[in-house]
Amino acid sequence: MIKDARPYPKTEEILNVITHGLGFLLSIAALTLLVVYASLEGDAWHIVSFSVYGVSLVTLYLASTLFHMTRKQKLRNILNIFDHSAIYFLIAGTYTPFLLVSIRGPWGWSLFGVIWALAIGGIIFKIYNTGKYDFISAIIYV
């Protein structure tokens, strides 16, 4: 059983929805700019890796916005899992351009595999343990 997502004070939730919603809109703009810039100045590695980063950023802000604007506890619990899982996705997405564009080669691909394996493991962990074992979550984040 997943622990219920704790409620925040109403004012804090409103501010969370506004700021995270703004982050969502800005991340869509950033994704667009990243892909356009990568298309003009880079190669396929740039386009794919920047797209992965941009999509992970959009996903994080979307998950957080939806979580904070939802009042129904059952849906809120599901969105809390989505919100926490999106953090792992963003961490791996943030490493992706660095590993596939800047490092590449055996080291880049090896680290890419490790980072994404940890992210996928963290997401699976969060699906079953959101609200529990916060120390383990923090270790996987790092």
JSON list of C-alpha atoms in Angstrom, two decimals:
[
{"chain": "A", "resi": 1, "resn": "MET", "atom": "CA", "xyz": [0.00, 0.00, 0.00]},
{"chain": "A", "resi": 2, "resn": "ILE", "atom": "CA", "xyz": [1.37, 3.38, -0.99]},
{"chain": "A", "resi": 3, "resn": "LYS", "atom": "CA", "xyz": [1.27, 6.08, 1.63]},
{"chain": "A", "resi": 4, "resn": "ASP", "atom": "CA", "xyz": [-1.12, 8.94, 0.79]},
{"chain": "A", "resi": 5, "resn": "ALA", "atom": "CA", "xyz": [0.61, 11.97, -0.73]},
{"chain": "A", "resi": 6, "resn": "ARG", "atom": "CA", "xyz": [0.63, 14.58, 2.00]},
{"chain": "A", "resi": 7, "resn": "PRO", "atom": "CA", "xyz": [-1.44, 17.67, 1.35]},
{"chain": "A", "resi": 8, "resn": "TYR", "atom": "CA", "xyz": [0.21, 21.06, 1.17]},
{"chain": "A", "resi": 9, "resn": "PRO", "atom": "CA", "xyz": [-1.40, 24.29, 2.41]},
{"chain": "A", "resi": 10, "resn": "LYS", "atom": "CA", "xyz": [-3.76, 25.74, -0.22]},
{"chain": "A", "resi": 11, "resn": "THR", "atom": "CA", "xyz": [-1.62, 28.84, -0.88]},
{"chain": "A", "resi": 12, "resn": "GLU", "atom": "CA", "xyz": [1.47, 26.70, -1.34]},
{"chain": "A", "resi": 13, "resn": "GLU", "atom": "CA", "xyz": [-0.36, 24.41, -3.77]},
{"chain": "A", "resi": 14, "resn": "ILE", "atom": "CA", "xyz": [-1.57, 27.39, -5.82]},
{"chain": "A", "resi": 15, "resn": "LEU", "atom": "CA", "xyz": [1.98, 28.72, -6.00]},
{"chain": "A", "resi": 16, "resn": "ASN", "atom": "CA", "xyz": [3.28, 25.25, -6.92]},
{"chain": "A", "resi": 17, "resn": "VAL", "atom": "CA", "xyz": [0.78, 24.97, -9.77]},
{"chain": "A", "resi": 18, "resn": "ILE", "atom": "CA", "xyz": [1.66, 28.46, -11.06]},
{"chain": "A", "resi": 19, "resn": "THR", "atom": "CA", "xyz": [5.44, 28.04, -10.87]},
{"chain": "A", "resi": 20, "resn": "HIS", "atom": "CA", "xyz": [5.54, 24.45, -12.12]},
{"chain": "A", "resi": 21, "resn": "GLY", "atom": "CA", "xyz": [3.00, 25.26, -14.84]},
{"chain": "A", "resi": 22, "resn": "LEU", "atom": "CA", "xyz": [5.23, 28.13, -15.94]},
{"chain": "A", "resi": 23, "resn": "GLY", "atom": "CA", "xyz": [8.19, 25.73, -15.86]},
{"chain": "A", "resi": 24, "resn": "PHE", "atom": "CA", "xyz": [6.19, 23.34, -18.05]},
{"chain": "A", "resi": 25, "resn": "LEU", "atom": "CA", "xyz": [5.51, 26.05, -20.64]},
{"chain": "A", "resi": 26, "resn": "LEU", "atom": "CA", "xyz": [9.11, 27.29, -20.58]},
{"chain": "A", "resi": 27, "resn": "SER", "atom": "CA", "xyz": [10.43, 23.73, -20.89]},
{"chain": "A", "resi": 28, "resn": "ILE", "atom": "CA", "xyz": [8.33, 23.24, -24.05]},
{"chain": "A", "resi": 29, "resn": "ALA", "atom": "CA", "xyz": [9.93, 26.39, -25.45]},
{"chain": "A", "resi": 30, "resn": "ALA", "atom": "CA", "xyz": [13.38, 25.16, -24.38]},
{"chain": "A", "resi": 31, "resn": "LEU", "atom": "CA", "xyz": [12.80, 21.76, -26.01]},
{"chain": "A", "resi": 32, "resn": "THR", "atom": "CA", "xyz": [11.82, 23.48, -29.24]},
{"chain": "A", "resi": 33, "resn": "LEU", "atom": "CA", "xyz": [14.89, 25.73, -29.18]},
{"chain": "A", "resi": 34, "resn": "LEU", "atom": "CA", "xyz": [17.20, 22.83, -28.34]},
{"chain": "A", "resi": 35, "resn": "VAL", "atom": "CA", "xyz": [15.93, 20.72, -31.23]},
{"chain": "A", "resi": 36, "resn": "VAL", "atom": "CA", "xyz": [16.06, 23.62, -33.70]},
{"chain": "A", "resi": 37, "resn": "TYR", "atom": "CA", "xyz": [19.57, 24.59, -32.61]},
{"chain": "A", "resi": 38, "resn": "ALA", "atom": "CA", "xyz": [20.74, 20.95, -32.73]},
{"chain": "A", "resi": 39, "resn": "SER", "atom": "CA", "xyz": [19.26, 20.60, -36.22]},
{"chain": "A", "resi": 40, "resn": "LEU", "atom": "CA", "xyz": [21.06, 23.71, -37.46]},
{"chain": "A", "resi": 41, "resn": "GLU", "atom": "CA", "xyz": [24.40, 23.34, -35.70]},
{"chain": "A", "resi": 42, "resn": "GLY", "atom": "CA", "xyz": [24.77, 19.71, -34.70]},
{"chain": "A", "resi": 43, "resn": "ASP", "atom": "CA", "xyz": [24.37, 16.17, -35.93]},
{"chain": "A", "resi": 44, "resn": "ALA", "atom": "CA", "xyz": [22.01, 13.31, -35.13]},
{"chain": "A", "resi": 45, "resn": "TRP", "atom": "CA", "xyz": [23.70, 12.80, -31.74]},
{"chain": "A", "resi": 46, "resn": "HIS", "atom": "CA", "xyz": [22.89, 16.38, -30.78]},
{"chain": "A", "resi": 47, "resn": "ILE", "atom": "CA", "xyz": [19.29, 16.17, -31.97]},
{"chain": "A", "resi": 48, "resn": "VAL", "atom": "CA", "xyz": [18.52, 12.90, -30.19]},
{"chain": "A", "resi": 49, "resn": "SER", "atom": "CA", "xyz": [20.31, 13.69, -26.94]},
{"chain": "A", "resi": 50, "resn": "PHE", "atom": "CA", "xyz": [18.94, 17.24, -26.71]},
{"chain": "A", "resi": 51, "resn": "SER", "atom": "CA", "xyz": [15.47, 15.85, -27.43]},
{"chain": "A", "resi": 52, "resn": "VAL", "atom": "CA", "xyz": [15.82, 13.32, -24.63]},
{"chain": "A", "resi": 53, "resn": "TYR", "atom": "CA", "xyz": [16.86, 16.07, -22.23]},
{"chain": "A", "resi": 54, "resn": "GLY", "atom": "CA", "xyz": [14.05, 18.39, -23.35]},
{"chain": "A", "resi": 55, "resn": "VAL", "atom": "CA", "xyz": [11.39, 15.69, -23.10]},
{"chain": "A", "resi": 56, "resn": "SER", "atom": "CA", "xyz": [12.61, 14.74, -19.62]},
{"chain": "A", "resi": 57, "resn": "LEU", "atom": "CA", "xyz": [12.37, 18.39, -18.53]},
{"chain": "A", "resi": 58, "resn": "VAL", "atom": "CA", "xyz": [8.85, 18.76, -19.97]},
{"chain": "A", "resi": 59, "resn": "THR", "atom": "CA", "xyz": [7.83, 15.50, -18.27]},
{"chain": "A", "resi": 60, "resn": "LEU", "atom": "CA", "xyz": [9.11, 16.64, -14.88]},
{"chain": "A", "resi": 61, "resn": "TYR", "atom": "CA", "xyz": [7.21, 19.93, -14.95]},
{"chain": "A", "resi": 62, "resn": "LEU", "atom": "CA", "xyz": [4.07, 18.32, -16.34]},
{"chain": "A", "resi": 63, "resn": "ALA", "atom": "CA", "xyz": [4.10, 15.63, -13.64]},
{"chain": "A", "resi": 64, "resn": "SER", "atom": "CA", "xyz": [4.64, 18.18, -10.90]},
{"chain": "A", "resi": 65, "resn": "THR", "atom": "CA", "xyz": [1.97, 20.55, -12.20]},
{"chain": "A", "resi": 66, "resn": "LEU", "atom": "CA", "xyz": [-0.62, 17.78, -12.48]},
{"chain": "A", "resi": 67, "resn": "PHE", "atom": "CA", "xyz": [0.23, 16.45, -9.03]},
{"chain": "A", "resi": 68, "resn": "HIS", "atom": "CA", "xyz": [-0.12, 19.84, -7.34]},
{"chain": "A", "resi": 69, "resn": "MET", "atom": "CA", "xyz": [-3.37, 20.76, -9.08]},
{"chain": "A", "resi": 70, "resn": "THR", "atom": "CA", "xyz": [-5.13, 17.48, -8.22]},
{"chain": "A", "resi": 71, "resn": "ARG", "atom": "CA", "xyz": [-7.30, 17.22, -5.10]},
{"chain": "A", "resi": 72, "resn": "LYS", "atom": "CA", "xyz": [-8.71, 13.68, -5.38]},
{"chain": "A", "resi": 73, "resn": "GLN", "atom": "CA", "xyz": [-6.55, 11.54, -3.12]},
{"chain": "A", "resi": 74, "resn": "LYS", "atom": "CA", "xyz": [-6.49, 8.38, -5.26]},
{"chain": "A", "resi": 75, "resn": "LEU", "atom": "CA", "xyz": [-5.44, 10.31, -8.40]},
{"chain": "A", "resi": 76, "resn": "ARG", "atom": "CA", "xyz": [-3.05, 12.40, -6.30]},
{"chain": "A", "resi": 77, "resn": "ASN", "atom": "CA", "xyz": [-1.30, 9.23, -5.10]},
{"chain": "A", "resi": 78, "resn": "ILE", "atom": "CA", "xyz": [-0.85, 8.05, -8.70]},
{"chain": "A", "resi": 79, "resn": "LEU", "atom": "CA", "xyz": [0.42, 11.46, -9.82]},
{"chain": "A", "resi": 80, "resn": "ASN", "atom": "CA", "xyz": [2.80, 11.54, -6.84]},
{"chain": "A", "resi": 81, "resn": "ILE", "atom": "CA", "xyz": [4.43, 8.39, -8.22]},
{"chain": "A", "resi": 82, "resn": "PHE", "atom": "CA", "xyz": [4.61, 10.03, -11.67]},
{"chain": "A", "resi": 83, "resn": "ASP", "atom": "CA", "xyz": [6.09, 13.19, -10.10]},
{"chain": "A", "resi": 84, "resn": "HIS", "atom": "CA", "xyz": [8.78, 11.29, -8.17]},
{"chain": "A", "resi": 85, "resn": "SER", "atom": "CA", "xyz": [9.58, 9.04, -11.13]},
{"chain": "A", "resi": 86, "resn": "ALA", "atom": "CA", "xyz": [10.03, 12.06, -13.38]},
{"chain": "A", "resi": 87, "resn": "ILE", "atom": "CA", "xyz": [12.96, 13.14, -11.20]},
{"chain": "A", "resi": 88, "resn": "TYR", "atom": "CA", "xyz": [14.86, 9.98, -12.17]},
{"chain": "A", "resi": 89, "resn": "PHE", "atom": "CA", "xyz": [13.92, 10.54, -15.80]},
{"chain": "A", "resi": 90, "resn": "LEU", "atom": "CA", "xyz": [15.23, 14.14, -15.65]},
{"chain": "A", "resi": 91, "resn": "ILE", "atom": "CA", "xyz": [18.49, 13.08, -13.99]},
{"chain": "A", "resi": 92, "resn": "ALA", "atom": "CA", "xyz": [19.16, 10.52, -16.73]},
{"chain": "A", "resi": 93, "resn": "GLY", "atom": "CA", "xyz": [17.93, 12.95, -19.39]},
{"chain": "A", "resi": 94, "resn": "THR", "atom": "CA", "xyz": [20.32, 15.61, -18.12]},
{"chain": "A", "resi": 95, "resn": "TYR", "atom": "CA", "xyz": [23.31, 13.28, -18.41]},
{"chain": "A", "resi": 96, "resn": "THR", "atom": "CA", "xyz": [22.35, 12.11, -21.90]},
{"chain": "A", "resi": 97, "resn": "PRO", "atom": "CA", "xyz": [23.71, 15.03, -24.01]},
{"chain": "A", "resi": 98, "resn": "PHE", "atom": "CA", "xyz": [26.92, 15.15, -22.00]},
{"chain": "A", "resi": 99, "resn": "LEU", "atom": "CA", "xyz": [27.50, 11.40, -22.34]},
{"chain": "A", "resi": 100, "resn": "LEU", "atom": "CA", "xyz": [26.47, 10.99, -25.99]},
{"chain": "A", "resi": 101, "resn": "VAL", "atom": "CA", "xyz": [27.81, 14.26, -27.41]},
{"chain": "A", "resi": 102, "resn": "SER", "atom": "CA", "xyz": [30.75, 15.32, -25.24]},
{"chain": "A", "resi": 103, "resn": "ILE", "atom": "CA", "xyz": [32.16, 11.98, -24.10]},
{"chain": "A", "resi": 104, "resn": "ARG", "atom": "CA", "xyz": [30.71, 9.42, -26.54]},
{"chain": "A", "resi": 105, "resn": "GLY", "atom": "CA", "xyz": [32.90, 6.36, -27.19]},
{"chain": "A", "resi": 106, "resn": "PRO", "atom": "CA", "xyz": [33.15, 3.44, -24.75]},
{"chain": "A", "resi": 107, "resn": "TRP", "atom": "CA", "xyz": [33.16, 5.63, -21.63]},
{"chain": "A", "resi": 108, "resn": "GLY", "atom": "CA", "xyz": [30.18, 7.68, -22.75]},
{"chain": "A", "resi": 109, "resn": "TRP", "atom": "CA", "xyz": [28.13, 4.63, -23.68]},
{"chain": "A", "resi": 110, "resn": "SER", "atom": "CA", "xyz": [29.11, 2.76, -20.50]},
{"chain": "A", "resi": 111, "resn": "LEU", "atom": "CA", "xyz": [28.14, 5.65, -18.25]},
{"chain": "A", "resi": 112, "resn": "PHE", "atom": "CA", "xyz": [24.98, 6.18, -20.32]},
{"chain": "A", "resi": 113, "resn": "GLY", "atom": "CA", "xyz": [24.00, 2.56, -19.64]},
{"chain": "A", "resi": 114, "resn": "VAL", "atom": "CA", "xyz": [24.74, 2.84, -15.91]},
{"chain": "A", "resi": 115, "resn": "ILE", "atom": "CA", "xyz": [22.86, 6.14, -15.51]},
{"chain": "A", "resi": 116, "resn": "TRP", "atom": "CA", "xyz": [19.79, 4.92, -17.40]},
{"chain": "A", "resi": 117, "resn": "ALA", "atom": "CA", "xyz": [19.81, 1.57, -15.56]},
{"chain": "A", "resi": 118, "resn": "LEU", "atom": "CA", "xyz": [19.84, 3.45, -12.24]},
{"chain": "A", "resi": 119, "resn": "ALA", "atom": "CA", "xyz": [17.06, 5.74, -13.47]},
{"chain": "A", "resi": 120, "resn": "ILE", "atom": "CA", "xyz": [14.89, 2.83, -14.58]},
{"chain": "A", "resi": 121, "resn": "GLY", "atom": "CA", "xyz": [15.63, 1.04, -11.30]},
{"chain": "A", "resi": 122, "resn": "GLY", "atom": "CA", "xyz": [14.71, 4.20, -9.39]},
{"chain": "A", "resi": 123, "resn": "ILE", "atom": "CA", "xyz": [11.45, 4.55, -11.30]},
{"chain": "A", "resi": 124, "resn": "ILE", "atom": "CA", "xyz": [10.53, 0.94, -10.57]},
{"chain": "A", "resi": 125, "resn": "PHE", "atom": "CA", "xyz": [11.47, 1.51, -6.92]},
{"chain": "A", "resi": 126, "resn": "LYS", "atom": "CA", "xyz": [9.24, 4.60, -6.78]},
{"chain": "A", "resi": 127, "resn": "ILE", "atom": "CA", "xyz": [6.29, 2.81, -8.36]},
{"chain": "A", "resi": 128, "resn": "TYR", "atom": "CA", "xyz": [6.24, 0.42, -5.41]},
{"chain": "A", "resi": 129, "resn": "ASN", "atom": "CA", "xyz": [7.71, 2.58, -2.64]},
{"chain": "A", "resi": 130, "resn": "THR", "atom": "CA", "xyz": [6.67, 6.22, -3.06]},
{"chain": "A", "resi": 131, "resn": "GLY", "atom": "CA", "xyz": [6.43, 7.75, 0.40]},
{"chain": "A", "resi": 132, "resn": "LYS", "atom": "CA", "xyz": [8.58, 5.03, 1.95]},
{"chain": "A", "resi": 133, "resn": "TYR", "atom": "CA", "xyz": [12.33, 4.53, 2.22]},
{"chain": "A", "resi": 134, "resn": "ASP", "atom": "CA", "xyz": [13.21, 8.15, 1.45]},
{"chain": "A", "resi": 135, "resn": "PHE", "atom": "CA", "xyz": [16.86, 7.52, 2.35]},
{"chain": "A", "resi": 136, "resn": "ILE", "atom": "CA", "xyz": [17.15, 4.86, -0.37]},
{"chain": "A", "resi": 137, "resn": "SER", "atom": "CA", "xyz": [15.46, 7.19, -2.86]},
{"chain": "A", "resi": 138, "resn": "ALA", "atom": "CA", "xyz": [17.98, 9.91, -2.06]},
{"chain": "A", "resi": 139, "resn": "ILE", "atom": "CA", "xyz": [20.89, 7.52, -2.58]},
{"chain": "A", "resi": 140, "resn": "ILE", "atom": "CA", "xyz": [19.56, 6.45, -5.97]},
{"chain": "A", "resi": 141, "resn": "TYR", "atom": "CA", "xyz": [19.01, 10.11, -6.94]},
{"chain": "A", "resi": 142, "resn": "VAL", "atom": "CA", "xyz": [22.65, 10.89, -6.17]}
]
